[in-house]
Amino acid sequence: MKTKLTVTIDDEVVPRAKDYARSQGISLSLLIENALREVMDQGKGSSFSERWRGRFVPAERDDDRYRRLAEKHL
């Protein structure tokens, strides 16, 4: 069941949020709902590594310093 909710948001944020939602192919309501779900899920004891697991994509660089750091940490 859906519930109607009135929120107050800075007038500079609304058009940008609408554009972002449109670019993702979702409604502004769904964008906000997803953001709220994500915030609530973070409070359920999930660790930083659990939230970010599988999201890290190493940069594609070809310099010695990066290569040494990548060998050390990846």
Tab-separated table of C-alpha atoms in Angstrom:
chain	number	residue	atom	x	y	z
A	1	MET	CA	0.000	0.000	0.000
A	2	LYS	CA	1.300	3.457	-0.876
A	3	THR	CA	0.933	6.476	1.394
A	4	LYS	CA	0.990	10.068	0.255
A	5	LEU	CA	3.600	12.173	2.065
A	6	THR	CA	4.411	15.866	1.945
A	7	VAL	CA	8.068	16.824	2.281
A	8	THR	CA	9.873	20.133	2.029
A	9	ILE	CA	12.987	20.172	-0.161
A	10	ASP	CA	15.256	23.039	-1.174
A	11	ASP	CA	14.035	24.536	-4.456
A	12	GLU	CA	17.475	24.115	-6.047
A	13	VAL	CA	17.450	20.367	-5.391
A	14	VAL	CA	14.047	19.515	-6.876
A	15	PRO	CA	14.788	20.097	-10.591
A	16	ARG	CA	18.135	18.318	-10.338
A	17	ALA	CA	16.513	15.377	-8.528
A	18	LYS	CA	13.765	15.185	-11.160
A	19	ASP	CA	16.349	15.219	-13.954
A	20	TYR	CA	18.364	12.501	-12.221
A	21	ALA	CA	15.290	10.327	-11.653
A	22	ARG	CA	14.268	10.787	-15.289
A	23	SER	CA	17.777	9.809	-16.460
A	24	GLN	CA	17.467	6.616	-14.394
A	25	GLY	CA	14.044	5.879	-15.845
A	26	ILE	CA	12.275	6.115	-12.472
A	27	SER	CA	9.919	8.535	-10.776
A	28	LEU	CA	11.086	11.050	-8.206
A	29	SER	CA	8.940	9.213	-5.651
A	30	LEU	CA	10.751	5.949	-6.357
A	31	LEU	CA	14.129	7.696	-6.188
A	32	ILE	CA	13.285	9.060	-2.734
A	33	GLU	CA	11.824	5.733	-1.608
A	34	ASN	CA	14.988	3.889	-2.697
A	35	ALA	CA	17.191	6.423	-0.908
A	36	LEU	CA	15.175	6.023	2.290
A	37	ARG	CA	15.359	2.225	2.041
A	38	GLU	CA	19.134	2.425	1.601
A	39	VAL	CA	19.511	4.677	4.641
A	40	MET	CA	17.341	2.357	6.728
A	41	ASP	CA	19.268	-0.722	5.557
A	42	GLN	CA	22.545	0.891	6.606
A	43	GLY	CA	21.195	1.136	10.124
A	44	LYS	CA	20.568	-2.618	10.267
A	45	GLY	CA	24.150	-3.376	11.234
A	46	SER	CA	25.551	-3.863	7.764
A	47	SER	CA	29.217	-3.023	7.724
A	48	PHE	CA	30.971	-0.722	5.298
A	49	SER	CA	32.456	-3.700	3.470
A	50	GLU	CA	29.042	-5.397	3.168
A	51	ARG	CA	27.510	-2.263	1.654
A	52	TRP	CA	30.353	-1.780	-0.844
A	53	ARG	CA	31.193	-5.422	-1.678
A	54	GLY	CA	31.285	-5.883	-5.445
A	55	ARG	CA	31.013	-2.160	-6.219
A	56	PHE	CA	34.725	-1.316	-6.390
A	57	VAL	CA	36.147	-1.057	-9.869
A	58	PRO	CA	39.893	-0.402	-10.048
A	59	ALA	CA	40.970	2.504	-12.206
A	60	GLU	CA	42.672	1.711	-15.465
A	61	ARG	CA	46.009	3.449	-15.114
A	62	ASP	CA	49.453	2.593	-16.347
A	63	ASP	CA	52.017	4.297	-14.171
A	64	ASP	CA	54.606	2.812	-11.799
A	65	ARG	CA	53.222	4.336	-8.608
A	66	TYR	CA	49.708	3.028	-9.275
A	67	ARG	CA	51.029	-0.403	-10.246
A	68	ARG	CA	53.008	-0.682	-6.977
A	69	LEU	CA	50.003	0.368	-4.907
A	70	ALA	CA	47.714	-2.027	-6.759
A	71	GLU	CA	50.112	-4.933	-6.217
A	72	LYS	CA	50.299	-4.092	-2.530
A	73	HIS	CA	46.567	-3.611	-1.892
A	74	LEU	CA	44.604	-5.631	-4.449
